[in-house]
XYZ file of N, CA and C in Angstrom:
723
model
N -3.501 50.137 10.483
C -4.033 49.734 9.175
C -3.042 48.831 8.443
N -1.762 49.322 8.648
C -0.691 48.477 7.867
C -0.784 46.936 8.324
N -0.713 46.916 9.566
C -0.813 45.425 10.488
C -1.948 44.535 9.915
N -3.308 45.288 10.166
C -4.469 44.454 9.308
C -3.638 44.044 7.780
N -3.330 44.730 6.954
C -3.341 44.098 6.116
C -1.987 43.729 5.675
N -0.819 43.397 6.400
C -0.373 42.383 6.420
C -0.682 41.171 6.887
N -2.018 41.311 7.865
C -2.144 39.759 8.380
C -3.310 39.676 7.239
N -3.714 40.508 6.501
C -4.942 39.381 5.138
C -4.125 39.259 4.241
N -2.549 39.324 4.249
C -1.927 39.562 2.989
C -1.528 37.861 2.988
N -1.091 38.066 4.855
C -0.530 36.407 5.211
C -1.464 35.277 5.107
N -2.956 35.436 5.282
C -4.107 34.667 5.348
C -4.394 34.449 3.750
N -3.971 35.568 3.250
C -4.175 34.946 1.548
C -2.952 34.562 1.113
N -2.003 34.179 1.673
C -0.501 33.333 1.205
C -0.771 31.910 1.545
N -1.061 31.580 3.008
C -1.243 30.352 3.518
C -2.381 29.708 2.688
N -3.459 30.546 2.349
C -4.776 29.956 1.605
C -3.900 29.544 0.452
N -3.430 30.117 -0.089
C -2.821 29.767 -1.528
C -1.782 29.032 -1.310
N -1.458 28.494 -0.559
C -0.431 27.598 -0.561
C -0.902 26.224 0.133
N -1.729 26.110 0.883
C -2.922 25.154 0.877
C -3.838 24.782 -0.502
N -3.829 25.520 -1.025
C -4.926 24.920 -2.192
C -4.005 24.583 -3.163
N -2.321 24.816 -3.511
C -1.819 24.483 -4.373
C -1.197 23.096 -3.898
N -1.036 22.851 -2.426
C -0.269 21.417 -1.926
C 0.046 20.604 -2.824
N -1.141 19.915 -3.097
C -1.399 18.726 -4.121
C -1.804 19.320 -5.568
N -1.596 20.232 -6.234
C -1.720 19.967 -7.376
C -0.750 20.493 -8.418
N -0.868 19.641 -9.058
C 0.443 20.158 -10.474
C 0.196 21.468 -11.339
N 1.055 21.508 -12.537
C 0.600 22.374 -13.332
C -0.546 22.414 -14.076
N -0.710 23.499 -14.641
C -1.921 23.985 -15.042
C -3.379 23.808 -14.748
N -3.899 23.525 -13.542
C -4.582 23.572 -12.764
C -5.080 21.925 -12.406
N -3.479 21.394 -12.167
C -3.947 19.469 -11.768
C -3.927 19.901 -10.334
N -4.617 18.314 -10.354
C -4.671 17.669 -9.167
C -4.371 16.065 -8.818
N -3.533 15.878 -7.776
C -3.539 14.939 -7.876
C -3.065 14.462 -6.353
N -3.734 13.531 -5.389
C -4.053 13.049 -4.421
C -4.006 11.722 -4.120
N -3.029 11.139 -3.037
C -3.031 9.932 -2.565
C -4.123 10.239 -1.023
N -5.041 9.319 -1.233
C -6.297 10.048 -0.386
C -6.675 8.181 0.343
N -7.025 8.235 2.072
C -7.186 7.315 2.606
C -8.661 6.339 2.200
N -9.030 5.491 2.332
C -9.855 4.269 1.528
C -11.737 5.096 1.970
N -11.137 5.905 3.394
C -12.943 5.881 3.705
C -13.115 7.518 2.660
N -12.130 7.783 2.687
C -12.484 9.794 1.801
C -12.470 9.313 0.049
N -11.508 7.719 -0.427
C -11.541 7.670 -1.467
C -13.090 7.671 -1.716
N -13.961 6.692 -0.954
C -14.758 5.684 -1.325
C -15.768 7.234 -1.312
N -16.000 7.666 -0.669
C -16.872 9.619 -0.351
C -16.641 10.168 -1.875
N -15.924 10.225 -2.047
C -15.458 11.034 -2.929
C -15.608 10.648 -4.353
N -15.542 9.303 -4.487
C -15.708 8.323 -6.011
C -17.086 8.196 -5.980
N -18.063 8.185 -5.046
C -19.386 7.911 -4.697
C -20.120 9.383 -5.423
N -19.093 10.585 -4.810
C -20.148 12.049 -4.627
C -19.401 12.780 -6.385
N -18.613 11.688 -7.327
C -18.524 12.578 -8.261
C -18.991 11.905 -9.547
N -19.514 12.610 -10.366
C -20.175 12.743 -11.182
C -19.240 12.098 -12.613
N -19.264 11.089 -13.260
C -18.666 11.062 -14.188
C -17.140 10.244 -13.640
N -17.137 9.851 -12.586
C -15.843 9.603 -12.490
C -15.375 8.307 -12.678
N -13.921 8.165 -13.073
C -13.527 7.328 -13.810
C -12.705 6.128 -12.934
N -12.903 5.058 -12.707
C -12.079 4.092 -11.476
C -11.446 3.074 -12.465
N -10.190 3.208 -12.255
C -9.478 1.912 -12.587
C -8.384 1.289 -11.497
N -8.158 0.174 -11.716
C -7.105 -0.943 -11.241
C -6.380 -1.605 -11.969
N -5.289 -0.940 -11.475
C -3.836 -1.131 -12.490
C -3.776 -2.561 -12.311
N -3.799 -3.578 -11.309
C -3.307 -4.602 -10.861
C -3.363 -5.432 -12.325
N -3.083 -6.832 -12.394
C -2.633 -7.795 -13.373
C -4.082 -7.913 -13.723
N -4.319 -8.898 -14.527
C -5.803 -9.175 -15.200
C -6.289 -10.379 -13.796
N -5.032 -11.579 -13.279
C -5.094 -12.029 -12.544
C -5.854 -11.760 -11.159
N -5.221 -10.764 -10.440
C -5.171 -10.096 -9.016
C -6.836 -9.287 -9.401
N -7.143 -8.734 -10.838
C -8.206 -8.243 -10.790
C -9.560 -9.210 -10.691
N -9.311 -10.294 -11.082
C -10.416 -11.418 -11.384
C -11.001 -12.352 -9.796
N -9.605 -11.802 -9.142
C -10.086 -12.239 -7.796
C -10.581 -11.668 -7.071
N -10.853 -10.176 -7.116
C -11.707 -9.435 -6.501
C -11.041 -7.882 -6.845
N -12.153 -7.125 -7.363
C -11.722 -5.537 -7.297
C -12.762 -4.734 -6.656
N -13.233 -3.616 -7.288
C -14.083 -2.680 -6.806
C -14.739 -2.442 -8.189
N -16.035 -2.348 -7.477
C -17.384 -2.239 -8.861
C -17.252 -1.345 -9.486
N -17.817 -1.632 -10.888
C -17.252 -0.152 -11.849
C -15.760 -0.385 -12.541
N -14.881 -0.592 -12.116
C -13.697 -1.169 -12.263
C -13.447 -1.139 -13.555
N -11.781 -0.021 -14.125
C -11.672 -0.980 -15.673
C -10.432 -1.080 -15.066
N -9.954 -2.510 -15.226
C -8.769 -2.999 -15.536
C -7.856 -2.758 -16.417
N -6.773 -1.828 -16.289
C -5.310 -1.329 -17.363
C -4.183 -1.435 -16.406
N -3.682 -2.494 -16.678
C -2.516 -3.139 -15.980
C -1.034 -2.083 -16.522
N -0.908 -1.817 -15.237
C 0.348 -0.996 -15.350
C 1.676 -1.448 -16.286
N 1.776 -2.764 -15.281
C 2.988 -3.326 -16.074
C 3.219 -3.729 -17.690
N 2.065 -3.730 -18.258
C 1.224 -4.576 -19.606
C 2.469 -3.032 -20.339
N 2.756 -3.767 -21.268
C 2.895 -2.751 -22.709
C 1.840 -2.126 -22.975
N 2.093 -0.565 -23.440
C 0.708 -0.143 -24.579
C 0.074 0.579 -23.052
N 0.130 0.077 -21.891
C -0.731 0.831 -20.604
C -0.967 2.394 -20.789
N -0.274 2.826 -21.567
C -0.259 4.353 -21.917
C -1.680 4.263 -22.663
N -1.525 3.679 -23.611
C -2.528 3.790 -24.600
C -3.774 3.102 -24.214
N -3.903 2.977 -22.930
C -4.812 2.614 -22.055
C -5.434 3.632 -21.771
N -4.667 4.094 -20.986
C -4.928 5.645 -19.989
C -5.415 6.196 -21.199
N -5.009 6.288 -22.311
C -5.411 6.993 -23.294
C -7.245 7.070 -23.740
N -7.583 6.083 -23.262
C -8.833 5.728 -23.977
C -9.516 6.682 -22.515
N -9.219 7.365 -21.247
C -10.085 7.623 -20.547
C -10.113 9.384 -20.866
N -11.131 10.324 -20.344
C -11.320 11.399 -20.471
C -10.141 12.462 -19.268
N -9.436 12.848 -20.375
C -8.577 13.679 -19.429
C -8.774 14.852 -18.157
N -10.635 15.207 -18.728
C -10.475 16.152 -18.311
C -11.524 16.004 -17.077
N -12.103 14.405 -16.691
C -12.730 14.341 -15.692
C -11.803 13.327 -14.871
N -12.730 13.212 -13.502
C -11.673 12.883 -12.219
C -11.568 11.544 -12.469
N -9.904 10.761 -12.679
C -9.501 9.681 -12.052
C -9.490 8.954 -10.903
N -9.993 7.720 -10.669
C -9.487 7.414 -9.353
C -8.731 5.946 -9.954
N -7.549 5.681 -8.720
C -6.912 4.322 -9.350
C -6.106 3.955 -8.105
N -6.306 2.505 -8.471
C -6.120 1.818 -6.974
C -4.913 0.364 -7.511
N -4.681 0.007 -6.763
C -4.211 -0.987 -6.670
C -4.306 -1.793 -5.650
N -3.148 -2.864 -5.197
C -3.280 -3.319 -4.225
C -2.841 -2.814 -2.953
N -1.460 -2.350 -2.689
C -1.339 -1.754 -1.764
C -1.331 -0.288 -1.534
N -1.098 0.544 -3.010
C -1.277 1.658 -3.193
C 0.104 2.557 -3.989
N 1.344 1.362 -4.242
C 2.250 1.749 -4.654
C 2.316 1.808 -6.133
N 1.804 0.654 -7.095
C 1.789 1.098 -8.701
C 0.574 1.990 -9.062
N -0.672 1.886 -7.957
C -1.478 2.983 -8.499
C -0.682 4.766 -8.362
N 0.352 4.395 -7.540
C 1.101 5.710 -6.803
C 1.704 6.122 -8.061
N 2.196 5.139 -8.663
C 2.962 5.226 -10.040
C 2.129 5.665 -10.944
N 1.030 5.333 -11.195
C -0.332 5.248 -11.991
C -0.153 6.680 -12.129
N -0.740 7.273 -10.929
C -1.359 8.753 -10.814
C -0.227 9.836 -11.161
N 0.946 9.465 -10.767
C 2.021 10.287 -11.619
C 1.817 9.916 -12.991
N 2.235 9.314 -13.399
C 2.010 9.317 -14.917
C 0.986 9.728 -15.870
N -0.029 9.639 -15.291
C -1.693 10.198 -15.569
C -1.292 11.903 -15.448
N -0.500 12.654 -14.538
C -0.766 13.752 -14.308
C 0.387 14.293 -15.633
N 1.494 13.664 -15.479
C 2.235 14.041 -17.149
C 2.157 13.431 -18.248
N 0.970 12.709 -18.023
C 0.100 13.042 -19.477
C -1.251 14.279 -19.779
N -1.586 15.038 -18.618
C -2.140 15.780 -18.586
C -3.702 15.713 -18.096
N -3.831 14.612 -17.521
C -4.955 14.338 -16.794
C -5.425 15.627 -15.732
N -6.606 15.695 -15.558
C -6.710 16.958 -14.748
C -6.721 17.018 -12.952
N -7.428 15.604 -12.950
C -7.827 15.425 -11.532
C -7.134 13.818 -11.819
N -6.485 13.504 -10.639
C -6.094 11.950 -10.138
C -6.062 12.014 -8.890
N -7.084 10.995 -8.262
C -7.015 10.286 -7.027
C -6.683 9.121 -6.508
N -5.040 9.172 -5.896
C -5.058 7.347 -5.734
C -5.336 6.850 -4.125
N -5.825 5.345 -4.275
C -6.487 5.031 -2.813
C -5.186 4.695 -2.607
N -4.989 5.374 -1.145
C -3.531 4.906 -0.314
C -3.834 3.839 0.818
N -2.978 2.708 0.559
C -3.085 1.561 1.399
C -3.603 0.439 0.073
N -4.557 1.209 -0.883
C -4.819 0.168 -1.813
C -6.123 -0.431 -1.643
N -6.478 -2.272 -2.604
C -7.319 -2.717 -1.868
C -7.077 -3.759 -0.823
N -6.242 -3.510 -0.142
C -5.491 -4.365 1.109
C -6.347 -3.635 2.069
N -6.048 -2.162 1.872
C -6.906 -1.491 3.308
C -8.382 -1.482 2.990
N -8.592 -1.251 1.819
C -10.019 -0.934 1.451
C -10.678 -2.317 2.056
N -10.171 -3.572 1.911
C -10.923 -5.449 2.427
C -11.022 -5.310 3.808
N -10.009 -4.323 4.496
C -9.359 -4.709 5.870
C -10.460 -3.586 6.036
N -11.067 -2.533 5.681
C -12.102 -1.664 6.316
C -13.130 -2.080 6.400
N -13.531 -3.388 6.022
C -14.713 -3.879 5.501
C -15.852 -3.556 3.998
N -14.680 -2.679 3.176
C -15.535 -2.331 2.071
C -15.620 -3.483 1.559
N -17.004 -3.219 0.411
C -17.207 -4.654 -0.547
C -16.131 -4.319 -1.774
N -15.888 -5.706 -2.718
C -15.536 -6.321 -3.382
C -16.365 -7.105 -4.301
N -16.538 -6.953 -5.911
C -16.572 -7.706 -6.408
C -16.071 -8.945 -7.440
N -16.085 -10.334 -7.445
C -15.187 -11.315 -7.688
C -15.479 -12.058 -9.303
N -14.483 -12.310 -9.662
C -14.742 -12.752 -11.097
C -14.617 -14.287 -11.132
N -14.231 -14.754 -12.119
C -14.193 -16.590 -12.647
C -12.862 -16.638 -11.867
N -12.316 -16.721 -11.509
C -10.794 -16.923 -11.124
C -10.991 -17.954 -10.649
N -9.744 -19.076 -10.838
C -9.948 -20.331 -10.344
C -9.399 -20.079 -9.061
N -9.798 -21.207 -7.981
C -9.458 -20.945 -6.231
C -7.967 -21.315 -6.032
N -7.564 -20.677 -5.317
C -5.790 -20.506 -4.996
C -6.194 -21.593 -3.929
N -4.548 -22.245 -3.697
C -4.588 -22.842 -2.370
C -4.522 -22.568 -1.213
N -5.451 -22.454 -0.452
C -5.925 -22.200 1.193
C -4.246 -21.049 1.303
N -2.890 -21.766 1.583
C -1.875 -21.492 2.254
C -1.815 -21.481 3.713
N -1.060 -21.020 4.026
C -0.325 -21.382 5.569
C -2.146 -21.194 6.602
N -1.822 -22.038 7.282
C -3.327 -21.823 8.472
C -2.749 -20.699 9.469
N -3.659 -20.825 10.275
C -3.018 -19.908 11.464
C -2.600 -20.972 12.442
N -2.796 -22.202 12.738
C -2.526 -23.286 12.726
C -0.864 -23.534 12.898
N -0.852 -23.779 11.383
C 0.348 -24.370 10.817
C 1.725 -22.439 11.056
N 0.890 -21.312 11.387
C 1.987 -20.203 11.603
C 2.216 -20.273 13.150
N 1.458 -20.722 13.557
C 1.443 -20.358 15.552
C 2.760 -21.507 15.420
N 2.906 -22.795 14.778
C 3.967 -23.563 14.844
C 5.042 -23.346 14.941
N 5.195 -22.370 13.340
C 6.298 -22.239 12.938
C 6.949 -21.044 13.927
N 6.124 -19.995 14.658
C 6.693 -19.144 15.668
C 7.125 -19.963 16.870
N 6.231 -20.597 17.625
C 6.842 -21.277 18.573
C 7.688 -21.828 19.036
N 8.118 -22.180 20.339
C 9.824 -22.160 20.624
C 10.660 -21.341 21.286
N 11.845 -21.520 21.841
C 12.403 -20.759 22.882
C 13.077 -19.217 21.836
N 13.825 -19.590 20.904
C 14.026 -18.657 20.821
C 13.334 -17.645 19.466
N 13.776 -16.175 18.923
C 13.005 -15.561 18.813
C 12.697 -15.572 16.941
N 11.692 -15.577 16.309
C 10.792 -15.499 15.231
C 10.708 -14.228 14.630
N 11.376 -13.598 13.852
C 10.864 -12.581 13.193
C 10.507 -13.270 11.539
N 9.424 -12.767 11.628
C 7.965 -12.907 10.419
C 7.918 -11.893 9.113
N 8.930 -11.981 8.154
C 8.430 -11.221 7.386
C 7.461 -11.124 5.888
N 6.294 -10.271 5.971
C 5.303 -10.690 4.613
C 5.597 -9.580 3.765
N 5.784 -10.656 2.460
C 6.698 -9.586 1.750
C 5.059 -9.926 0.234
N 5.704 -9.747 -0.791
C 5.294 -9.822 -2.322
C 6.252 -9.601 -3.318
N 6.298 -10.378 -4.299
C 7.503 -10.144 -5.548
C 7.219 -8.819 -6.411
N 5.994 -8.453 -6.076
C 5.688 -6.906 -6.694
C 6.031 -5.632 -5.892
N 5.884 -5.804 -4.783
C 6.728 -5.472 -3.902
C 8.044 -4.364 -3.571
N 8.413 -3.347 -4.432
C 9.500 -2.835 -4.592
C 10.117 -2.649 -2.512
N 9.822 -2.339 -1.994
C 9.937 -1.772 -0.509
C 10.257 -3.343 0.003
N 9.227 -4.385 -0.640
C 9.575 -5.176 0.590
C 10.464 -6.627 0.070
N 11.112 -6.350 -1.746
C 12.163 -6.700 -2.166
C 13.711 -5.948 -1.405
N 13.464 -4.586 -0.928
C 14.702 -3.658 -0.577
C 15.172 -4.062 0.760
N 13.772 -4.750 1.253
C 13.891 -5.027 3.079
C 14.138 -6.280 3.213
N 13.922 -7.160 2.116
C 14.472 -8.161 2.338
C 15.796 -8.904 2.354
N 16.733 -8.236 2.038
C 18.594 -8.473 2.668
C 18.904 -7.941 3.426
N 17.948 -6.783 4.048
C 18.342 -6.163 5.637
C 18.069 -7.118 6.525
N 16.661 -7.944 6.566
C 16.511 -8.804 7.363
C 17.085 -9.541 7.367
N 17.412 -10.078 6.110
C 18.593 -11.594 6.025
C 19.789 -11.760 7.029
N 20.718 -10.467 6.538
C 21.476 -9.884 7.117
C 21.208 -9.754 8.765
N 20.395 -9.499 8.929
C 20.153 -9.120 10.550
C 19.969 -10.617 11.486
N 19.585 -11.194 10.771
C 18.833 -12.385 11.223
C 20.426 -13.137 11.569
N 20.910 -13.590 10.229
C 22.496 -13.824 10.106
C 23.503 -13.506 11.710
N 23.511 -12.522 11.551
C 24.258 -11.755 12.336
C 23.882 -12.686 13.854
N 22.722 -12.623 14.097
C 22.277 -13.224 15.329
C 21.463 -14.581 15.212
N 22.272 -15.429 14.013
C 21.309 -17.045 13.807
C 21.333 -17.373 15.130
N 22.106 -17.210 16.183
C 22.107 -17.805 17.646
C 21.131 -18.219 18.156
N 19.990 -17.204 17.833
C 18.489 -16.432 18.928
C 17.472 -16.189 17.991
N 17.679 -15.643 16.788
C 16.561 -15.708 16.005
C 16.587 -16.120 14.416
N 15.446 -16.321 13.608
C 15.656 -17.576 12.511
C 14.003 -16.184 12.071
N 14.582 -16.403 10.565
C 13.408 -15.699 9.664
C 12.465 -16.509 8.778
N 10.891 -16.113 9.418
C 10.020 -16.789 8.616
C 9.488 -15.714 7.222
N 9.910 -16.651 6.161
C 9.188 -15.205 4.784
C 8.282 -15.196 4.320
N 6.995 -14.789 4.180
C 5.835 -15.311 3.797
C 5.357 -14.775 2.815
N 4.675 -15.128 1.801
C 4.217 -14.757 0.778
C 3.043 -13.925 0.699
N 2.927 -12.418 0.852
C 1.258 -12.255 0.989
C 0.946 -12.783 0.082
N 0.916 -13.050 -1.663
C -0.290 -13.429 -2.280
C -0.396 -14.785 -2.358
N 0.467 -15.779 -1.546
C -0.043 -17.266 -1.669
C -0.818 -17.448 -0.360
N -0.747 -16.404 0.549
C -1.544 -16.232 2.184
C -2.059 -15.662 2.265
N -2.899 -15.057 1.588
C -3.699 -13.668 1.686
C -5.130 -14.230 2.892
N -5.302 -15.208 2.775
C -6.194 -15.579 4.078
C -5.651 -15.703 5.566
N -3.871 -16.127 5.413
C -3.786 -15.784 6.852
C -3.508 -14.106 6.812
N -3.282 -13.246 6.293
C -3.011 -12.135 6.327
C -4.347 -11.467 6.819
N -5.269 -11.907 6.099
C -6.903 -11.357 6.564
C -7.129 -11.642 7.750
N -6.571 -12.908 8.341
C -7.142 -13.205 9.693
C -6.162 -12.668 10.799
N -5.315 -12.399 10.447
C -3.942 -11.735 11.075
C -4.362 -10.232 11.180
N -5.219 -9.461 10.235
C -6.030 -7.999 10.209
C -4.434 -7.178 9.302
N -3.734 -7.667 8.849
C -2.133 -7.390 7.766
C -2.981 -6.493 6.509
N -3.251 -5.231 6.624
C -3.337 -4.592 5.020
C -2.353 -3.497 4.394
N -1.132 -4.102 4.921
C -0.202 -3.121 4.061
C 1.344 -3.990 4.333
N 2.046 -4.161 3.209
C 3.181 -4.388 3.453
C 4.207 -3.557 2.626
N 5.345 -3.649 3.110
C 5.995 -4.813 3.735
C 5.451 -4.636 5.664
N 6.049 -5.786 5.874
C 5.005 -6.153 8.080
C 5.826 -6.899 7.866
N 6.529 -6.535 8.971
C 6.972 -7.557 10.064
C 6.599 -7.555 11.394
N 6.894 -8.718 11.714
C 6.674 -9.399 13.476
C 7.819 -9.865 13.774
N 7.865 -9.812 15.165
C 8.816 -10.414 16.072
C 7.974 -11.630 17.034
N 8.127 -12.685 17.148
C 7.735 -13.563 18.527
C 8.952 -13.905 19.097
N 8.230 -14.283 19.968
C 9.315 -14.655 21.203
C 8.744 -16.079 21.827
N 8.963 -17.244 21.916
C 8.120 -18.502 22.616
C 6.606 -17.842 22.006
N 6.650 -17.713 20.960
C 5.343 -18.122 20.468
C 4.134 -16.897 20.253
N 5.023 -15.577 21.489
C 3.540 -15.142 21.433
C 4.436 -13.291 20.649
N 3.583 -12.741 20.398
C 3.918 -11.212 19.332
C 4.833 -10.260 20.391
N 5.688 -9.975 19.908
C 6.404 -9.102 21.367
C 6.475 -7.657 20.314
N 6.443 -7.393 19.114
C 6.703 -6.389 18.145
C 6.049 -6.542 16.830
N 5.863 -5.244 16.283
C 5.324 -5.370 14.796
C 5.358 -4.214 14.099
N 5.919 -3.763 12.853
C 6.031 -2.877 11.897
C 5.546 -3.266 10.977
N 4.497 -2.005 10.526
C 4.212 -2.094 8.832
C 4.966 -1.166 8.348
N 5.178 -1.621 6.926
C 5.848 -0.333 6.260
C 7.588 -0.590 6.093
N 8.576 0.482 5.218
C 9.874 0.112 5.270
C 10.816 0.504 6.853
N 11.936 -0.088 7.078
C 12.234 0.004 8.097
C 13.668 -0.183 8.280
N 14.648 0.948 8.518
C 16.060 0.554 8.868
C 16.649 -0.079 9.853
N 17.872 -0.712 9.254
C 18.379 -1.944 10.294
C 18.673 -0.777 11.717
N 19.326 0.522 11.725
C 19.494 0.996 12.765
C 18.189 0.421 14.149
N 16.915 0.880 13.403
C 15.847 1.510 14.389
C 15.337 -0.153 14.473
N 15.719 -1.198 13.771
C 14.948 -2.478 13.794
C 15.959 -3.137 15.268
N 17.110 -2.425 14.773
C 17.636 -3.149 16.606
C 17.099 -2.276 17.425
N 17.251 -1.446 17.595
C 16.219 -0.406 18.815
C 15.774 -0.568 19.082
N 14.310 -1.046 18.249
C 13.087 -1.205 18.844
C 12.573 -2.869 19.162
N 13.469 -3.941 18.208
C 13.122 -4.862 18.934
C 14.204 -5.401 20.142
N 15.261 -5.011 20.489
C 16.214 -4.518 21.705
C 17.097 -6.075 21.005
N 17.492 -6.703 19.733
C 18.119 -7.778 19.361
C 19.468 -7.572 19.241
């Protein structure tokens, strides 16, 4: 008898420690949740509230329907958040998923009850094929072709590619590791830096929805590729430089 109910004692510890994972005090919640469970989930709730922190800019070129725009970085963004209902579910996105990441903390110590942020952003959400809708924004320039990038890789020796953004915190941090690395071995390889938001069309055609990414070529063709941050240790390792 004792045995039984130490194992419902253990089955109601693990339950309760599963249902508290993700949520804060006094009965929050709050969730960095992938683009196909966001989109389920913003669809199946009732009342729920979607914003995109991104600039007024980045929003006019395409967000997600429903959409209110409260730019993180903007002064007063508090008193943004302020205008929404604390006590029904948030969802908030950005582009790659890092200032909405910021977003949803801050939402939860202000006392928001429920926050859901889309992880990956709307980089992954375009790259899944979800829709988008687009505002007046005047048209950016084309940027690099795939064309004019197969160029700039080509050649004997080796190409590492990195797509960064000035918003970017991760792929501002990765960018003097690479410098540095590159340096070290100007002999053999030479760094291309690319802008995701002046390329966001070769990035689409490249299938790129999360940075910081890098590539390695070699004569032209992909020999390696990381998304995400990455130490100089494991960046010689794995591309053997």
């Amino acid at each position: 008898m004792k045995r039984v109910l130490s194992i419902i004692a253990l089955l109601f510890s693990l339950q309760y420690l599963g249902a508290c994972q993700n949520s804060g005090g006094n009965g929050q919640i709050k969730e960095s949740i992938p683009v196909d469970q966001f989109e389920k989930k913003l669809a199946g709730t009732p009342g729920a509230q979607l914003v995109d922190v991104r600039s007024s800019g980045e929003f006019t070129e395409g967000h997600l329907a429903g959409a209110a725009n409260m730019n993180i970085n903007d002064d007063g963004y508090k008193d943004k958040f302020n205008t929404l209902d604390k006590n029904k579910p948030v969802f908030v996105y950005c582009l790659s998923g890092g200032r909405s990441g910021r977003a949803a903390n801050i939402m939860q110590e202000m006392g928001f009850k429920e926050v859901y942020n889309m992880a990956g952003g709307i980089m992954k959400w375009e790259s899944a094929g979800k829709p988008i809708e687009h505002g007046n924004a005047p048209p950016k320039p084309a940027g690099m072709s795939m064309d004019e990038f197969s160029k700039k890789v080509a050649g004997n020796n080796y190409v590492l590619v990195d797509y960064n953004a000035p918003w970017c915190a991760p792929c501002q941090k990765l960018m003097p590791m690479l410098e540095a690395f590159v340096q070290k071995r100007k002999d053999k390889v030479t760094l291309l830096k690319i802008n995701y938001d002046d390329n966001k069309s070769l990035a689409k055609e490249k299938g790129i929805s999360g940075i910081p990414y890098v590539e390695l070529y070699h004569e032209g063709k992909l020999v390696w590729k990381h998304e995400g941050a990455i130490e100089e240790k494991q960046l010689q390792e794995e591309t053997k430089l």
